[in-house]
Short mmCIF file of N, CA and C in Angstrom, two decimals:
data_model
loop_
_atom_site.label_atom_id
_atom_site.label_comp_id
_atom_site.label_asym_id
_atom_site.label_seq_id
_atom_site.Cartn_x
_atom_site.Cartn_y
_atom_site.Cartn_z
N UNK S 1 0.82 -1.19 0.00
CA UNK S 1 0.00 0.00 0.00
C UNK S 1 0.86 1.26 0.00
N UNK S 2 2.02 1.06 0.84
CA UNK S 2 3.02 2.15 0.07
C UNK S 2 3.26 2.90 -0.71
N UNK S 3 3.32 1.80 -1.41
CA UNK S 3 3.80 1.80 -3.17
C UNK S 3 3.04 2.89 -3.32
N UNK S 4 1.69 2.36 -3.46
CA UNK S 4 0.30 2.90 -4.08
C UNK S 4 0.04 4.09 -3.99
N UNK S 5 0.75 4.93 -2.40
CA UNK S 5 0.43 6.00 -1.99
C UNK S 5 1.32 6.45 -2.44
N UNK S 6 2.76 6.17 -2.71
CA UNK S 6 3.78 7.00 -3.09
C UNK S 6 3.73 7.56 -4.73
N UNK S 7 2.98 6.35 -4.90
CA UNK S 7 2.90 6.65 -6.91
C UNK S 7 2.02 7.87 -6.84
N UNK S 8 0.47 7.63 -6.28
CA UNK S 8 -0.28 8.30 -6.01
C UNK S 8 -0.11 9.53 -5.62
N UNK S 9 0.70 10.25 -4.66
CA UNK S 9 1.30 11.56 -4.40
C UNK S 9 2.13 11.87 -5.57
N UNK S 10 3.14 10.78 -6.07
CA UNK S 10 4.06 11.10 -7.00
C UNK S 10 3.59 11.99 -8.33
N UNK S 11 2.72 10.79 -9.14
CA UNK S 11 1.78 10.81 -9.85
C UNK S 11 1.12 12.74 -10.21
N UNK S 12 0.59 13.52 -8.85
CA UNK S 12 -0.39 13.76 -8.13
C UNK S 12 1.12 15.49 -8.37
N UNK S 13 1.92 15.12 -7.58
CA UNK S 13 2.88 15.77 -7.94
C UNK S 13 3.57 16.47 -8.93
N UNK S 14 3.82 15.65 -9.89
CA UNK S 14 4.16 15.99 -11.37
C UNK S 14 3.22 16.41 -11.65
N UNK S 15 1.97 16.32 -12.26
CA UNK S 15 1.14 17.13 -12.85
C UNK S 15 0.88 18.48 -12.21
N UNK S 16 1.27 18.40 -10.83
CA UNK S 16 1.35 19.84 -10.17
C UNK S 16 2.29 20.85 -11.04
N UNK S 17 3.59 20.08 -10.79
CA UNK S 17 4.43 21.05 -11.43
C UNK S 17 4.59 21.13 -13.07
N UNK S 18 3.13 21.01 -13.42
CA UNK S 18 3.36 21.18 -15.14
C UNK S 18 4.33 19.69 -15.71
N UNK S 19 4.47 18.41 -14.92
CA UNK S 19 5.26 17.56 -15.51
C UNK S 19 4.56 16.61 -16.31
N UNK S 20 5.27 15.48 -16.99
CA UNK S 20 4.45 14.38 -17.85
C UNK S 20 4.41 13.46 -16.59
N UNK S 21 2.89 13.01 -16.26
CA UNK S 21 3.28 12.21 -15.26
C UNK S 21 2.86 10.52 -15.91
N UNK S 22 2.38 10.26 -17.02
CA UNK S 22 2.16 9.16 -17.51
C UNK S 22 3.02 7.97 -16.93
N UNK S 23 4.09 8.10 -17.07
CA UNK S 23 4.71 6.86 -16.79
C UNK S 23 4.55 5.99 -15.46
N UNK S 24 4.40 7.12 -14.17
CA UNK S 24 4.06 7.29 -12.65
C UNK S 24 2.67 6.72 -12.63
N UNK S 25 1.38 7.27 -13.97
CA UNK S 25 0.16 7.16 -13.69
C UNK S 25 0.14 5.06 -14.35
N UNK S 26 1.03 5.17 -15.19
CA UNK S 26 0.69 4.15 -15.57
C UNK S 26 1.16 2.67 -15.19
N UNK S 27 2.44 2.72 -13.93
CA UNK S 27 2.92 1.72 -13.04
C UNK S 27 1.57 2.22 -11.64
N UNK S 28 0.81 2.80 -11.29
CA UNK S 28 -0.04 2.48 -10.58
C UNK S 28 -1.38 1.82 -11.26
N UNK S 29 -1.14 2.40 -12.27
CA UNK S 29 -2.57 1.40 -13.42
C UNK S 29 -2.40 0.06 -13.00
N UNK S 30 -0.98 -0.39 -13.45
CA UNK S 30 -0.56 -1.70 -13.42
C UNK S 30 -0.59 -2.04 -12.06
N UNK S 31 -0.62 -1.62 -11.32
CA UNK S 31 -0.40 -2.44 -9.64
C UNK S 31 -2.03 -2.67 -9.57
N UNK S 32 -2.62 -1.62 -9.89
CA UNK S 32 -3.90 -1.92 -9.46
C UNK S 32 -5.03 -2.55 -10.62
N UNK S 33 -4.39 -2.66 -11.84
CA UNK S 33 -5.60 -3.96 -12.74
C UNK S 33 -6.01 -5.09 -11.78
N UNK S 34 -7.44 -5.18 -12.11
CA UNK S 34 -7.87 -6.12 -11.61
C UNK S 34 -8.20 -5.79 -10.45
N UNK S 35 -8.30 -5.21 -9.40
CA UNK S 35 -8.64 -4.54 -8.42
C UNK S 35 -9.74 -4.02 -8.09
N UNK S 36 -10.96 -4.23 -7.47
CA UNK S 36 -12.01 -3.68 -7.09
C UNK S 36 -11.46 -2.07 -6.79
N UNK S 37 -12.42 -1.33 -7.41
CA UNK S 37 -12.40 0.47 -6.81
C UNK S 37 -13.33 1.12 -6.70
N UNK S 38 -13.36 1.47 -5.61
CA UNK S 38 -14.27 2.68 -4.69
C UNK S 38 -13.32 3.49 -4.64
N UNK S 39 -14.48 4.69 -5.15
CA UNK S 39 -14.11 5.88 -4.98
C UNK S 39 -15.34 6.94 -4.59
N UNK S 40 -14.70 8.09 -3.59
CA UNK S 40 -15.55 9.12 -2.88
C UNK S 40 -14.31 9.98 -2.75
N UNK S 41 -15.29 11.60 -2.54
CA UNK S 41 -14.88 12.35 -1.96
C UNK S 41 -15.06 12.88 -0.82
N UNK S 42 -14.62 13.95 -0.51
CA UNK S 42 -14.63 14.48 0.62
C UNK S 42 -15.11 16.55 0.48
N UNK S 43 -15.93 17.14 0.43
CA UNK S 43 -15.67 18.33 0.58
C UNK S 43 -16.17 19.03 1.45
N UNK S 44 -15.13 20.67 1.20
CA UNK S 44 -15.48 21.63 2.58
C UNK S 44 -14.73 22.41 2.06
N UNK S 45 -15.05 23.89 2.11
CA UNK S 45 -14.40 24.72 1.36
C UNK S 45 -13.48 24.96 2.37
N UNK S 46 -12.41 25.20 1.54
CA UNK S 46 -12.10 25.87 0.05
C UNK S 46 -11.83 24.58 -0.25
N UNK S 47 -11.33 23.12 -0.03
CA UNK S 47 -10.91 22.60 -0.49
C UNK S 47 -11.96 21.02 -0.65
N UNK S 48 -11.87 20.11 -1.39
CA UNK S 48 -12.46 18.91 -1.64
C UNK S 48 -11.24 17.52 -1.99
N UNK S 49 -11.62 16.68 -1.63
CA UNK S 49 -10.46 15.46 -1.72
C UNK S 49 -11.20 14.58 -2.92
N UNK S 50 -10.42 13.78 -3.47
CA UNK S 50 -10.80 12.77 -4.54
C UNK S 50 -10.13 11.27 -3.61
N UNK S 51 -10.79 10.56 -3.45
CA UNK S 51 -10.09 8.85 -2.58
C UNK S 51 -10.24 8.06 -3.52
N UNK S 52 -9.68 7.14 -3.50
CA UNK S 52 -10.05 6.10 -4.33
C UNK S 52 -9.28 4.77 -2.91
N UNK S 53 -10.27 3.56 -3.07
CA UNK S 53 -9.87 2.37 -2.40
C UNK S 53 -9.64 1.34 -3.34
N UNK S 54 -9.49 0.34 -2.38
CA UNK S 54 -8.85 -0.83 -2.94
C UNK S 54 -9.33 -1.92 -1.91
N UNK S 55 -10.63 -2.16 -1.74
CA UNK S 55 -11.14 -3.32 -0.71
C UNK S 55 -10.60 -4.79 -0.67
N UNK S 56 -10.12 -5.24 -1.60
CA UNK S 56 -9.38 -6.26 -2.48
C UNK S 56 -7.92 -6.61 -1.25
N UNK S 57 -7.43 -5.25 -0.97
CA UNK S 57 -6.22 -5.37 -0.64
C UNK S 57 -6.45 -5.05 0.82
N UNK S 58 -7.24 -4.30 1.82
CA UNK S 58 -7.64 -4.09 3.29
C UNK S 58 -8.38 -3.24 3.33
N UNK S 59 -9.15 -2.98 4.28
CA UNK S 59 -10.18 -2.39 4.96
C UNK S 59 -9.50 -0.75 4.46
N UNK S 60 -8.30 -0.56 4.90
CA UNK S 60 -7.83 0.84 4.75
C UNK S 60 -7.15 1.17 3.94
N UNK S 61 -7.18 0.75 2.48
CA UNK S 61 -6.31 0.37 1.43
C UNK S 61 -7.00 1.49 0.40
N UNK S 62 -6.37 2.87 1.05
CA UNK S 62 -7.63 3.86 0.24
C UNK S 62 -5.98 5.02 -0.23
N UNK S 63 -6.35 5.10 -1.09
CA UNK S 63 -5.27 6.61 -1.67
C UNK S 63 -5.65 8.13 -1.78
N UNK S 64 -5.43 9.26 -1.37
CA UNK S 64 -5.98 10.08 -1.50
C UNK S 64 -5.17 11.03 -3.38
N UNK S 65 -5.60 10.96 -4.13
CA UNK S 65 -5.23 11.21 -5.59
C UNK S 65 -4.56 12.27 -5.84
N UNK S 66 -5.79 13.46 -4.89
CA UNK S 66 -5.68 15.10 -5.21
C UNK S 66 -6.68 15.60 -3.92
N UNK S 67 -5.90 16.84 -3.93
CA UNK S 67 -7.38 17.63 -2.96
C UNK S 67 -7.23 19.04 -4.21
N UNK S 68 -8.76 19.41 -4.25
CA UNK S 68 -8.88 20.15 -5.48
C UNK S 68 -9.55 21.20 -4.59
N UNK S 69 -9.32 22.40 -5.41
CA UNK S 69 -10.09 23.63 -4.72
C UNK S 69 -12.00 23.80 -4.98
N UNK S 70 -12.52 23.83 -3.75
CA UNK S 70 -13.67 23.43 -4.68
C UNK S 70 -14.43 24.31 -5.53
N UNK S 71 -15.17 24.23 -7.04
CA UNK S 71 -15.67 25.09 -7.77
C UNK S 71 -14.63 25.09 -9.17
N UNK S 72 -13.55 24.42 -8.64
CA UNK S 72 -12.25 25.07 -9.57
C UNK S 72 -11.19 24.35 -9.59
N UNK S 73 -11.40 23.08 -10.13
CA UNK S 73 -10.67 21.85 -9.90
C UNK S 73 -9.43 21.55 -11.08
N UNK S 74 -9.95 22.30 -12.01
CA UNK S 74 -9.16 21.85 -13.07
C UNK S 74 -7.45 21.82 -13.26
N UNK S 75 -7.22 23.02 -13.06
CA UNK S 75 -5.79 23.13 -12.74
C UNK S 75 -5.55 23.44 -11.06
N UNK S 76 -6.67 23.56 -10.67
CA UNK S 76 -6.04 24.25 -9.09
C UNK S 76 -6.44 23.37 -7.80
N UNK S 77 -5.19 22.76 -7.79
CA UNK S 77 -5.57 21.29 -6.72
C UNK S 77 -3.89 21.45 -6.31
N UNK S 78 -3.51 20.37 -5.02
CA UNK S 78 -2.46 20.14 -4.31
C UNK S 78 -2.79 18.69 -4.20
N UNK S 79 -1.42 17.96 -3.55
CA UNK S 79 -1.40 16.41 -3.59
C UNK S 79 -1.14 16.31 -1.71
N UNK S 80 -0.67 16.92 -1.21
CA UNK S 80 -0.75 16.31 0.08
C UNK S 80 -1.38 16.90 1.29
N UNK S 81 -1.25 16.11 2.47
CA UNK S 81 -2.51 17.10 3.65
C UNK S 81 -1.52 18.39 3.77
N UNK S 82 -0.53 18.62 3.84
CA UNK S 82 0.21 19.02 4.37
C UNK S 82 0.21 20.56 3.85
N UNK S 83 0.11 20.38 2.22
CA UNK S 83 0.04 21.53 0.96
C UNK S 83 -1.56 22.36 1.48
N UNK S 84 -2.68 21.06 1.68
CA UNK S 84 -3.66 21.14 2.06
C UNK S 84 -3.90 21.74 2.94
N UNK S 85 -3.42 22.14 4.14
CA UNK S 85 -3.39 22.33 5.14
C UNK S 85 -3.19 23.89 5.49
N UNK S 86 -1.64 23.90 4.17
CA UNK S 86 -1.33 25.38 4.09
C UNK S 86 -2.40 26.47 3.34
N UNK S 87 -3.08 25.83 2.20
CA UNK S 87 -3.93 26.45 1.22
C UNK S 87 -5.69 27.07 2.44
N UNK S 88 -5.43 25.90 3.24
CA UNK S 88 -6.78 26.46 4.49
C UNK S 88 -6.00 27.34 4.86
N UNK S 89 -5.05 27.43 6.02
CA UNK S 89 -4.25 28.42 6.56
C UNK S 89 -4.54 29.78 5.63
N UNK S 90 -4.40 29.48 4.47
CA UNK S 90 -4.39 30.97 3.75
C UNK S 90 -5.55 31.60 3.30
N UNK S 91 -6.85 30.87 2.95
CA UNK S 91 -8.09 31.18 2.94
C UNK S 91 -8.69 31.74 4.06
N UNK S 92 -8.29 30.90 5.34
CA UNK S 92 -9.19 31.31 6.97
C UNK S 92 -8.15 32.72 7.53
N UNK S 93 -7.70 32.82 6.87
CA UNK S 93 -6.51 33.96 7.62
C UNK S 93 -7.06 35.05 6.39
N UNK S 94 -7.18 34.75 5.72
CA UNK S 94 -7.85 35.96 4.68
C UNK S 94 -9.12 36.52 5.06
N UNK S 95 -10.19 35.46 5.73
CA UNK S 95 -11.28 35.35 5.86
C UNK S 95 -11.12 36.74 7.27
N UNK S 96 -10.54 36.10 7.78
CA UNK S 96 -9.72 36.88 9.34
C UNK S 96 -9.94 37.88 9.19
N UNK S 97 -8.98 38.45 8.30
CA UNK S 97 -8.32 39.65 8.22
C UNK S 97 -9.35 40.63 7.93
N UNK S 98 -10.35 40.01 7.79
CA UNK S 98 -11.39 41.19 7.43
C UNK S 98 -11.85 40.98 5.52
N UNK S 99 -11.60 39.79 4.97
CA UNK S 99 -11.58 39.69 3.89
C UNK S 99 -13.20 39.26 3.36
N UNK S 100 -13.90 38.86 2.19
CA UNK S 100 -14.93 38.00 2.29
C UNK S 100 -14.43 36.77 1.22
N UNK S 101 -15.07 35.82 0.98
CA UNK S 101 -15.04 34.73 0.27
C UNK S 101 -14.52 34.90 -1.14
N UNK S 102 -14.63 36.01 -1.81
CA UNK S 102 -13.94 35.84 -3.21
C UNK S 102 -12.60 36.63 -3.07
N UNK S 103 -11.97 37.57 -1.93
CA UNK S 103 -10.76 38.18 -1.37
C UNK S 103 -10.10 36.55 -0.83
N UNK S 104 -10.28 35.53 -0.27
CA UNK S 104 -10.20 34.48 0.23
C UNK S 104 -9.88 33.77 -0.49
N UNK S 105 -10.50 33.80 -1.88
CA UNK S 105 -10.40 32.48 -2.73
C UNK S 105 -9.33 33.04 -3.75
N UNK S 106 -8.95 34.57 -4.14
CA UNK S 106 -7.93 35.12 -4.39
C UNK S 106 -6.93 34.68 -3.72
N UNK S 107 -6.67 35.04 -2.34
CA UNK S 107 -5.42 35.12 -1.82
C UNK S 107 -5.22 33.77 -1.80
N UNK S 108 -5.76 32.26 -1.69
CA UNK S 108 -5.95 30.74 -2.05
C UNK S 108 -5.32 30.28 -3.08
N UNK S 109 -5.55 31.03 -4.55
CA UNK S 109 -5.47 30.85 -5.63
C UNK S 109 -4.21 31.46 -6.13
N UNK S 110 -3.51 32.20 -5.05
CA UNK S 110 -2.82 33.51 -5.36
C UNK S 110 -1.28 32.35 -4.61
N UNK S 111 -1.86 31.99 -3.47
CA UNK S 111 -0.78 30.91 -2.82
C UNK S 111 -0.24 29.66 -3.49
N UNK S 112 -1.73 29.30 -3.95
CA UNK S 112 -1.53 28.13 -4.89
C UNK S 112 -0.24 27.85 -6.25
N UNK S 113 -0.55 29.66 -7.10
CA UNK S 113 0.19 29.43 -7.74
C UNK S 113 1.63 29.48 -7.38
N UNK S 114 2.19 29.97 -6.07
CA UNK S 114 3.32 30.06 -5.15
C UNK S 114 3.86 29.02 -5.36
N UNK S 115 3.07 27.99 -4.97
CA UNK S 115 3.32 26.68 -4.51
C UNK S 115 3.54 25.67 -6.08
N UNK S 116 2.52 25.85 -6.97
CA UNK S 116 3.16 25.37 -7.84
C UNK S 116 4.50 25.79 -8.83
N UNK S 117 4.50 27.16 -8.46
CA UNK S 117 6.21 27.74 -9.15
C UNK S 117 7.17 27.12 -8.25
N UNK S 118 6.94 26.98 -7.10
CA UNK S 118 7.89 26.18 -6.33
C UNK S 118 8.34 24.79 -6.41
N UNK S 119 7.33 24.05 -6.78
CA UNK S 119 7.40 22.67 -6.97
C UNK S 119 8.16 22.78 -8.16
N UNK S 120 7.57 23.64 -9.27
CA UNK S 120 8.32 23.26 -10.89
C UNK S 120 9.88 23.36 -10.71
N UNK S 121 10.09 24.46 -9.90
CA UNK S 121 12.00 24.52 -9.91
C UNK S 121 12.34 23.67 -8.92
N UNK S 122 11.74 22.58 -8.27
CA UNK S 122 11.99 21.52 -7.21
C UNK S 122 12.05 20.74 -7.88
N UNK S 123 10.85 20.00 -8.81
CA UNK S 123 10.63 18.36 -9.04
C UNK S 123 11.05 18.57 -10.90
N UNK S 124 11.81 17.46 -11.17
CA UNK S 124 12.41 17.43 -12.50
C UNK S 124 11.76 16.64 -13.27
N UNK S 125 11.54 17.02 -14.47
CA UNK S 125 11.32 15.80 -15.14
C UNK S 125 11.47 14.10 -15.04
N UNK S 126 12.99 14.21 -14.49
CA UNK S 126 13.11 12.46 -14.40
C UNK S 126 12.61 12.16 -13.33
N UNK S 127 12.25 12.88 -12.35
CA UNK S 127 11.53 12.32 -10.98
C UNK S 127 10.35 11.87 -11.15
N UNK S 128 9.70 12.40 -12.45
CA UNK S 128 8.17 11.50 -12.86
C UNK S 128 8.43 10.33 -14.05
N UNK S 129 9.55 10.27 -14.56
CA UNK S 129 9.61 9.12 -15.64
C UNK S 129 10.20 8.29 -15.03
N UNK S 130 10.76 7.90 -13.77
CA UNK S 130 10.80 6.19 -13.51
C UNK S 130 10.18 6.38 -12.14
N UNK S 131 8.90 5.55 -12.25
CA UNK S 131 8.40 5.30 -11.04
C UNK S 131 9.11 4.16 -10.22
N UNK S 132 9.01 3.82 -9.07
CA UNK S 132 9.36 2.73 -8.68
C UNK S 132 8.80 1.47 -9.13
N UNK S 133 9.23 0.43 -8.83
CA UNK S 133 9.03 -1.01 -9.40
C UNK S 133 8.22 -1.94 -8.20
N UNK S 134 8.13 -1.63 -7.02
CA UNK S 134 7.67 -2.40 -6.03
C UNK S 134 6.02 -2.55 -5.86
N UNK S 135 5.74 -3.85 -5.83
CA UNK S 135 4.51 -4.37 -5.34
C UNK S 135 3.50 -3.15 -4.61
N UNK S 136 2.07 -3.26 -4.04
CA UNK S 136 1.38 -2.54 -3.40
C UNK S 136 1.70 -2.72 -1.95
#
């Protein structure tokens, strides 16, 4: 289940930073053919989660894909709680400051792209073309 989560962030990652993540998306294809999948989300603004499970493999055998901003998913999503975590931080502190909901979803959207200029001069190309090789 490792594996699964690491491809899954990996995966989840690269496409953050504008990368090809095919190769990443397509060694988790392969781990998981044949595999029963459930999938749900989760939302609450600003942000919404995408899960996907794997009942096949345990009770808690669930990946989280993306957390997407909600309303506005297309390009503007993060891969971990952590990114997640910061993107609330910056919405409820906007909200704070005396801001309302579309000042909020600016300064959100405004962080976001922070975060993905950051990742692009972090994560390289070859960090999404060889995924690892190990089992789930």
């Amino acid at each position: 289940m490792e594996t699964l989560n690491a491809l899954a962030e990996r995966a989840c990652l690269c496409q953050m930073a504008g990368r090809d993540a095919s190769a990443v998306t397509r060694r988790f294809e392969e781990l998981t053919a044949g595999l029963t999948v459930e999938g749900y989300g989760t939302a609450s603004d600003p942000l919404s989660s995408e899960i996907t499970c794997f009942p096949q493999i345990g009770e808690e055998a669930c990946v989280v894909e993306r957390i997407e901003v909600v309303g506005n998913p297309a390009r503007n999503f993060v891969c971990t709680n952590e990114q997640a975590d910061e993107l609330e931080a910056t919405w409820h502190n906007a909200l704070a400051a005396g801001g309302d909901a579309a000042k909020a979803d600016f300064a959100l959207l405004d962080h976001l792209q922070e975060m993905r200029d950051a990742l692009a001069n972090e994560l390289p190309q070859s960090d999404c073309a060889q995924p690892p090789q190990d089992g789930p």
